[in-house]
C-alpha positions as CSV (number, residue, x, y, z in Angstrom):
1,M,-11.0,-14.9,-25.7
2,Y,-9.8,-17.8,-23.6
3,Q,-11.6,-21.2,-23.4
4,A,-11.4,-24.6,-21.9
5,T,-13.6,-27.7,-21.5
6,V,-14.4,-29.5,-18.3
7,G,-16.3,-32.7,-18.8
8,Q,-18.9,-32.1,-21.5
9,R,-19.1,-28.3,-21.0
10,G,-17.1,-25.6,-22.6
11,Y,-16.2,-22.3,-20.8
12,R,-15.2,-19.0,-22.4
13,F,-13.4,-16.1,-20.7
14,G,-13.6,-12.7,-22.4
15,D,-10.2,-11.3,-21.4
16,L,-7.2,-11.9,-19.3
17,R,-8.7,-10.1,-16.3
18,Q,-11.7,-12.4,-16.3
19,L,-9.5,-15.5,-16.7
20,M,-7.3,-14.6,-13.8
21,A,-10.2,-13.8,-11.5
22,K,-12.2,-16.9,-12.4
23,A,-9.1,-19.0,-11.7
24,S,-8.6,-17.7,-8.2
25,P,-9.5,-19.8,-5.2
26,A,-12.8,-18.8,-3.7
27,R,-12.8,-15.8,-1.5
28,S,-15.4,-13.4,-0.3
29,G,-13.8,-10.3,-1.8
30,D,-14.0,-11.5,-5.3
31,Y,-17.6,-12.5,-4.8
32,L,-18.2,-9.0,-3.5
33,A,-16.6,-7.5,-6.6
34,E,-18.6,-9.9,-8.8
35,V,-15.5,-11.3,-10.5
36,A,-15.3,-14.8,-9.0
37,A,-16.1,-18.1,-10.7
38,H,-19.7,-19.2,-10.3
39,S,-18.8,-22.8,-9.6
40,A,-15.9,-25.0,-8.8
41,E,-16.2,-26.4,-12.4
42,E,-15.9,-22.9,-13.9
43,R,-12.9,-22.2,-11.6
44,M,-11.2,-25.4,-12.9
45,A,-11.9,-24.5,-16.5
46,A,-10.2,-21.1,-15.9
47,R,-7.2,-22.8,-14.3
48,I,-6.9,-25.2,-17.3
49,A,-7.0,-22.2,-19.7
50,L,-4.6,-20.2,-17.6
51,A,-2.1,-23.1,-17.3
52,D,-1.6,-23.1,-21.1
53,L,-1.0,-19.4,-21.3
54,P,2.6,-18.3,-22.2
55,L,4.2,-16.1,-19.6
56,K,5.0,-13.5,-22.4
57,T,1.2,-12.9,-22.5
58,F,1.5,-10.8,-19.4
59,L,4.0,-8.4,-21.0
60,Q,1.6,-8.0,-24.0
61,H,-1.7,-7.5,-22.2
62,A,-1.9,-5.2,-19.2
63,L,-4.7,-6.0,-16.7
64,V,-4.9,-2.4,-15.7
65,P,-4.4,0.0,-18.7
66,Y,-0.9,1.4,-19.1
67,E,-2.1,4.9,-19.9
68,Q,-4.3,5.1,-16.8
69,D,-2.0,3.6,-14.1
70,E,1.5,4.4,-13.0
71,V,1.8,1.0,-11.3
72,T,1.3,-0.7,-14.7
73,R,3.9,1.6,-16.2
74,L,6.3,0.8,-13.4
75,I,5.8,-3.0,-14.0
76,I,6.2,-2.8,-17.8
77,D,8.9,-0.1,-18.1
78,G,10.9,-1.6,-15.3
79,H,10.8,-5.2,-16.5
80,D,14.2,-6.8,-16.8
81,A,14.2,-8.7,-20.1
82,A,17.6,-10.3,-19.4
83,A,16.4,-11.7,-16.1
84,F,13.2,-13.0,-17.8
85,E,15.1,-14.7,-20.7
86,P,15.7,-18.1,-19.0
87,I,12.0,-18.6,-18.4
88,S,10.6,-16.6,-21.3
89,H,9.6,-19.7,-23.3
90,L,7.5,-21.2,-20.5
91,T,3.7,-21.4,-20.1
92,V,2.2,-20.8,-16.7
93,S,2.0,-24.6,-16.0
94,D,5.6,-25.0,-17.3
95,F,6.6,-22.2,-14.9
96,R,5.0,-24.1,-12.0
97,D,6.9,-27.2,-12.9
98,W,10.2,-25.3,-13.3
99,L,9.7,-23.6,-9.9
100,L,9.3,-26.9,-8.2
101,S,12.3,-28.5,-9.9
102,E,15.8,-28.8,-8.6
103,Q,16.9,-26.5,-11.4
104,A,15.2,-23.6,-9.7
105,D,17.4,-23.3,-6.7
106,S,17.9,-20.2,-4.5
107,A,20.5,-18.7,-6.8
108,M,18.5,-19.2,-10.0
109,L,15.3,-17.8,-8.3
110,A,17.3,-14.7,-7.3
111,Q,18.6,-14.4,-10.9
112,V,15.2,-14.4,-12.5
113,A,13.3,-12.4,-9.9
114,A,13.5,-9.1,-11.7
115,G,12.1,-10.7,-14.8
116,I,9.0,-11.9,-13.1
117,T,6.0,-9.6,-13.1
118,P,3.4,-9.6,-10.4
119,E,0.8,-10.9,-12.8
120,M,3.1,-13.9,-13.7
121,A,3.5,-14.6,-10.0
122,A,-0.2,-14.3,-9.3
123,A,-1.1,-16.5,-12.3
124,V,1.2,-19.4,-11.3
125,S,0.1,-19.2,-7.7
126,K,-3.5,-19.8,-8.8
127,I,-2.6,-23.3,-10.2
128,M,-0.5,-24.3,-7.2
129,R,-1.5,-26.2,-4.1
130,N,-0.6,-24.9,-0.7
131,Q,2.4,-27.3,-0.5
132,D,3.7,-25.9,-3.8
133,L,3.5,-22.3,-2.5
134,I,5.4,-23.3,0.7
135,L,8.2,-25.3,-1.1
136,V,9.0,-22.6,-3.7
137,A,8.9,-19.8,-1.2
138,K,11.3,-21.7,1.0
139,K,13.8,-21.7,-1.7
140,C,13.7,-17.9,-2.2
141,R,16.4,-16.0,-0.3
142,V,15.9,-12.3,0.4
143,V,18.3,-10.5,2.8
144,T,18.0,-6.9,3.9
145,R,20.0,-4.7,6.3
146,F,19.7,-1.5,8.3
147,R,21.2,-2.1,11.8
148,N,21.0,-5.9,11.6
149,T,20.7,-8.6,9.0
150,I,17.2,-9.9,8.2
151,G,16.1,-12.8,6.1
152,L,19.0,-15.2,6.4
153,P,18.2,-18.9,6.0
154,G,17.1,-20.6,9.2
155,H,16.3,-17.2,10.8
156,L,13.0,-15.6,11.7
157,S,12.6,-12.0,12.9
158,V,9.8,-10.4,14.9
159,R,8.3,-6.9,14.7
160,L,7.7,-5.8,18.3
161,Q,4.4,-3.9,18.1
162,P,3.8,-2.1,21.5
163,N,0.6,-0.2,20.5
164,H,-1.4,1.7,23.0
165,P,-5.0,3.1,22.6
166,T,-4.0,6.5,24.0
167,D,-0.4,6.5,22.9
168,S,0.7,6.5,26.5
169,L,4.5,6.7,26.5
170,Q,4.6,4.6,29.7
171,G,2.3,2.0,28.3
172,I,4.2,1.7,25.1
173,A,7.5,1.5,27.0
174,A,6.1,-1.3,29.2
175,S,5.1,-3.3,26.1
176,M,8.3,-2.6,24.3
177,L,10.5,-3.8,27.2
178,D,8.2,-6.8,27.8
179,G,8.8,-7.8,24.1
180,L,12.5,-7.3,24.4
181,L,12.7,-9.6,27.4
182,Y,10.9,-12.2,25.4
183,G,13.5,-11.9,22.6
184,S,11.2,-10.0,20.2
185,G,12.1,-6.9,18.2
186,D,14.9,-7.8,15.7
187,A,12.8,-6.9,12.7
188,V,11.7,-3.5,14.0
189,V,10.1,-1.9,17.0
190,G,7.0,-0.5,15.2
191,I,4.2,1.6,16.7
192,N,0.8,2.2,15.1
193,P,0.0,5.6,16.7
194,A,-3.6,6.3,17.6
195,S,-3.0,10.0,16.9
196,D,-1.6,12.0,13.9
197,S,-0.5,14.8,16.2
198,L,3.0,15.7,15.0
199,P,4.3,16.7,18.4
200,L,3.2,13.3,19.8
201,L,4.7,11.4,16.8
202,E,7.9,13.3,17.5
203,K,7.9,12.2,21.1
204,L,7.3,8.6,20.1
205,N,10.3,8.7,17.7
206,Y,12.6,10.1,20.4
207,M,11.4,7.6,23.0
208,L,12.1,4.6,20.7
209,D,15.5,6.1,19.7
210,D,16.4,6.7,23.4
211,V,15.7,3.0,24.3
212,I,17.6,1.7,21.3
213,Q,20.6,4.0,21.9
214,R,20.6,3.6,25.7
215,F,20.9,-0.2,25.5
216,A,22.8,-0.3,22.1
217,I,20.0,-2.6,20.6
218,P,21.0,-3.6,17.0
219,T,17.5,-3.0,15.7
220,Q,15.5,-0.2,14.1
221,S,12.4,1.8,15.0
222,C,9.4,2.9,13.1
223,V,6.3,5.0,13.8
224,L,3.7,3.8,11.3
225,T,2.2,7.1,10.4
226,H,1.5,8.5,6.9
227,V,4.5,9.1,4.8
228,T,3.8,12.9,4.7
229,N,4.0,13.0,8.5
230,T,7.3,11.1,8.4
231,L,8.7,13.7,5.9
232,R,7.7,16.5,8.3
233,L,9.3,14.6,11.2
234,I,12.5,14.3,9.2
235,E,12.4,18.1,8.4
236,R,12.1,18.7,12.2
237,G,15.1,16.6,12.9
238,A,13.4,13.7,14.6
239,P,15.4,10.4,14.8
240,V,13.6,8.5,12.0
241,D,15.0,5.1,11.1
242,L,12.4,3.6,8.7
243,V,9.7,5.3,6.5
244,F,6.4,3.5,6.7
245,Q,3.5,3.5,4.2
246,S,0.5,1.3,3.3
247,I,0.6,0.6,-0.4
248,A,-1.7,-1.0,-2.9
249,G,-1.6,-2.4,-6.5
250,T,-3.2,0.4,-8.5
251,E,-2.6,4.1,-8.9
252,A,-6.2,4.8,-7.9
253,A,-5.9,2.8,-4.7
254,N,-2.7,4.5,-3.8
255,R,-4.3,7.8,-4.5
256,G,-6.9,6.8,-1.9
257,F,-3.9,6.3,0.5
258,G,-2.7,9.8,-0.3
259,I,0.4,8.7,-2.1
260,N,2.0,8.2,-5.4
261,L,5.4,6.8,-6.6
262,A,7.0,10.3,-6.6
263,L,6.1,10.9,-2.9
264,L,7.5,7.5,-1.9
265,A,10.7,8.3,-3.8
266,E,11.0,11.7,-2.0
267,A,10.5,9.9,1.4
268,Q,13.1,7.3,0.6
269,Q,15.7,9.9,-0.3
270,A,15.0,11.9,2.8
271,A,15.5,8.8,5.0
272,L,18.7,7.9,3.1
273,S,20.0,11.3,3.7
274,L,20.0,10.7,7.5
275,R,22.4,7.9,7.2
276,R,21.1,6.1,10.3
277,G,21.7,2.6,9.2
278,T,24.9,1.0,10.3
279,L,24.9,-2.2,8.2
280,G,22.7,-1.2,5.2
281,D,20.5,1.3,3.6
282,N,17.1,-0.5,3.3
283,V,15.0,2.4,4.8
284,M,11.5,1.6,3.7
285,Y,8.7,-0.4,5.5
286,F,5.5,-1.3,3.6
287,E,2.3,-3.0,4.5
288,T,-0.2,-4.5,2.1
289,G,-3.3,-6.6,2.2
290,Q,-5.7,-8.4,-0.1
291,G,-8.8,-6.3,-0.5
292,S,-7.3,-2.8,-0.3
293,C,-8.0,-2.0,-4.0
294,L,-11.5,-3.3,-3.8
295,S,-12.3,-1.4,-0.6
296,A,-11.2,1.8,-2.4
297,N,-13.3,0.8,-5.5
298,A,-10.0,1.0,-7.4
299,H,-9.5,-2.6,-8.6
300,H,-10.4,-2.2,-12.3
301,G,-12.1,-5.5,-12.3
302,V,-8.9,-7.3,-11.3
303,D,-9.1,-10.0,-8.6
304,Q,-7.9,-9.1,-5.2
305,Q,-4.9,-11.5,-5.1
306,T,-3.5,-10.1,-8.4
307,C,-4.0,-6.6,-7.1
308,E,-2.1,-7.6,-4.0
309,A,0.8,-9.0,-6.1
310,R,0.9,-5.7,-8.0
311,A,1.5,-3.9,-4.8
312,Y,4.7,-5.8,-4.5
313,A,6.0,-4.2,-7.6
314,V,5.6,-0.8,-5.9
315,A,7.5,-2.2,-2.9
316,R,10.2,-3.8,-4.9
317,H,11.0,-0.5,-6.6
318,F,12.0,1.0,-3.3
319,S,14.2,-1.9,-1.9
320,P,12.4,-2.1,1.5
321,L,13.9,-3.5,4.7
322,L,10.6,-5.0,5.5
323,I,7.2,-5.6,3.9
324,N,4.3,-7.5,5.3
325,T,0.8,-8.5,4.3
326,V,-1.8,-7.8,7.0
327,V,-3.5,-10.8,5.7
328,G,-6.7,-11.0,7.8
329,F,-6.9,-7.5,9.0
330,I,-9.2,-5.9,6.4
331,G,-12.0,-8.3,7.4
332,P,-14.3,-11.1,6.4
333,E,-15.8,-9.0,3.5
334,Y,-12.5,-9.9,1.7
335,L,-11.3,-13.0,3.4
336,Y,-14.2,-14.7,5.1
337,D,-12.8,-17.4,7.3
338,G,-9.7,-19.3,8.4
339,K,-9.4,-21.3,5.2
340,Q,-9.4,-18.2,3.0
341,I,-7.0,-16.4,5.4
342,I,-4.6,-19.3,5.4
343,R,-4.6,-19.6,1.6
344,A,-4.2,-15.9,1.1
345,G,-1.3,-15.7,3.5
346,L,0.5,-18.5,1.6
347,E,-0.2,-16.8,-1.7
348,D,1.1,-13.4,-0.5
349,H,4.2,-14.8,0.9
350,F,5.0,-16.9,-2.2
351,C,4.4,-14.0,-4.6
352,G,6.4,-11.5,-2.5
353,K,9.4,-13.8,-2.1
354,L,9.3,-14.8,-5.8
355,L,9.5,-11.2,-6.7
356,G,12.5,-10.7,-4.5
357,L,10.9,-9.1,-1.4
358,P,11.5,-9.6,2.3
359,L,8.0,-10.7,2.9
360,G,6.6,-11.0,6.4
361,C,3.1,-11.5,7.6
362,D,0.8,-10.2,10.2
363,V,-0.9,-13.5,10.9
364,C,-4.1,-12.0,12.1
365,Y,-7.9,-11.9,12.0
366,T,-10.7,-9.5,13.0
367,N,-13.1,-10.5,15.7
368,H,-16.1,-10.7,13.3
369,A,-14.3,-13.2,10.9
370,E,-15.1,-16.9,11.0
371,A,-11.6,-17.6,12.3
372,D,-9.8,-18.2,15.6
373,Q,-6.4,-18.5,17.1
374,D,-6.1,-22.2,16.0
375,D,-6.3,-21.0,12.4
376,M,-3.5,-18.5,13.1
377,D,-1.4,-21.3,14.7
378,T,-1.8,-23.2,11.4
379,L,-0.9,-20.3,9.2
380,L,2.0,-19.3,11.4
381,T,3.5,-22.8,11.3
382,L,3.0,-23.1,7.5
383,L,4.6,-19.7,6.8
384,A,7.5,-20.3,9.1
385,A,8.1,-23.6,7.3
386,A,8.0,-21.6,4.0
387,G,10.8,-19.3,5.2
388,L,8.8,-16.3,6.5
389,T,11.0,-13.2,7.0
390,F,9.2,-11.9,10.0
391,L,6.0,-11.9,12.0
392,I,4.3,-9.6,14.5
393,G,4.7,-9.7,18.2
394,V,1.8,-8.2,20.3
395,P,1.3,-8.6,24.0
396,G,-1.1,-11.5,24.4
397,A,-1.7,-11.6,20.7
398,D,-4.5,-9.0,21.3
399,D,-3.8,-5.5,19.9
400,I,-5.7,-3.2,22.2
401,M,-5.3,-0.2,19.9
402,L,-6.2,-1.6,16.5
403,N,-8.7,-4.1,18.1
404,Y,-7.7,-7.2,16.2
405,Q,-6.1,-10.6,16.9
406,S,-2.5,-11.2,15.9
407,T,0.5,-13.2,17.1
408,S,2.2,-12.9,20.5
409,F,5.7,-12.9,21.9
410,H,4.9,-16.5,23.1
411,D,4.0,-17.5,19.5
412,A,7.4,-16.4,18.3
413,L,9.0,-18.6,21.1
414,Y,6.9,-21.5,19.9
415,I,7.8,-21.3,16.3
416,R,11.5,-20.7,17.0
417,E,11.6,-23.8,19.2
418,L,9.6,-26.0,16.8
419,L,11.7,-25.2,13.7
420,G,15.0,-24.3,15.3
421,L,14.8,-20.7,13.9
422,K,17.2,-18.0,15.0
423,H,17.1,-14.3,15.6
424,A,18.9,-11.9,13.4
425,P,22.6,-12.6,14.3
426,E,23.4,-9.2,15.6
427,F,20.3,-9.2,17.7
428,A,21.0,-12.7,19.0
429,A,24.4,-11.5,20.2
430,W,22.8,-8.6,22.0
431,L,20.3,-10.9,23.7
432,A,23.1,-13.1,25.0
433,A,25.1,-10.1,26.1
434,M,22.1,-8.7,28.0
435,N,21.6,-12.1,29.7
436,I,18.1,-12.5,28.1
437,T,19.1,-15.7,26.4
438,D,21.5,-18.5,27.4
439,E,24.4,-20.0,25.4
440,R,21.9,-22.1,23.3
441,G,19.7,-19.1,22.5
442,R,17.0,-20.2,25.0
443,L,15.1,-17.5,27.0
444,R,16.3,-16.9,30.6
445,D,14.1,-15.7,33.4
446,A,14.7,-12.0,33.9
447,A,16.1,-11.1,37.4
448,A,14.4,-8.3,39.3
449,N,17.5,-6.2,38.8
450,H,17.7,-6.7,35.0
451,P,18.6,-3.3,33.3
452,L,15.5,-3.4,31.2
453,L,13.2,-3.9,34.2
454,L,15.0,-1.1,36.1
455,A,14.5,1.1,33.1
456,L,10.8,0.4,33.1
457,Q,10.6,1.2,36.8
458,G,12.4,4.5,36.1
459,E,9.8,5.3,33.4
460,R,6.9,4.7,35.8
461,T,8.5,7.0,38.4
């Protein structure tokens, strides 16, 4: 039992799950799950009680039962006690103060990351303002490598997302080359296929590999199909760079995705066996999003932000090259409007970076949400200031296959110029060598005889 008093009224919270849920900022998914605070006063009471909670509590009381959930077992059994020791004496509020202090610099945050559980990260985020989330995330440094170096301070990468509603190879190639000419694609060239046809998925892999190899682009490709399809592609000898999978924060929700930890481990080993990385062996790419556990009725009464943070424990176990939250993609049933999407994006980024992950964000919304592109501009700017690892680049910010609104190649140009952010260094050198950027890294106008444009003309003929 946890309790706190606000004004003249006392509040009681039956268990840790309820306390965490009631302390969460208001969002539609928690109301849908009937776990949210009933008033702002109750929410503040929960935050007061949560602030006084020792961090050790989260090692003693599992929000999802250990016996029922392999994600919980992963979190508890994999906890690094030595990394936790420097902060083991802190309460949640002490932890917030420590994170904001000069003592918690980038080196110290990296040192303790393995000792922080997802629930600890979620708990402290619930008592932090947006500026706190931004400042601490900015101090977290997470660098990964495959064919280039992602996550260096002062850098921002872009996933080039050339989706097509009919998986037209020509249409995908056009969007891909368009993005490259805008300087996008250093995180990954990643396609969400409309079909699960294995022969088509194989063609997509070969096409991406052909462009990357033909122009010696220091980047990686990924066809975002189910992990079992990727395993079959590897067996067929397809040129697979990264293994993709959507993941969630409970075993039951992952079961709904058709996965478990053993399957992810098998896929990771299969990708590593190909030895396609030239600079590193981070071969996994994960996507997450607040609301996935609730939509699968697999949340165990845990609030959606804490469930999201638990997904990061799954990702951390497999040392991914990239992981991003598709923050507004699941819809207004979970994040109702621009305010909720912005807050959730900052929470996700903070929790992921604090846990040692290369967190990116699909700054996005669905067309029936109470949000617009101005909200996305705000979130993009805040996340980039917080040290975002990568964002999504979609032609015109409108994904015509997935039918949602994201960020465009032009948005990437805006945020790079505003904050002086650089491409991955190997990719930046390639852009200069291809005469796509000038000596200052600024975008050049592409001449009609540019090799990429000539390649596109060849594809059309």
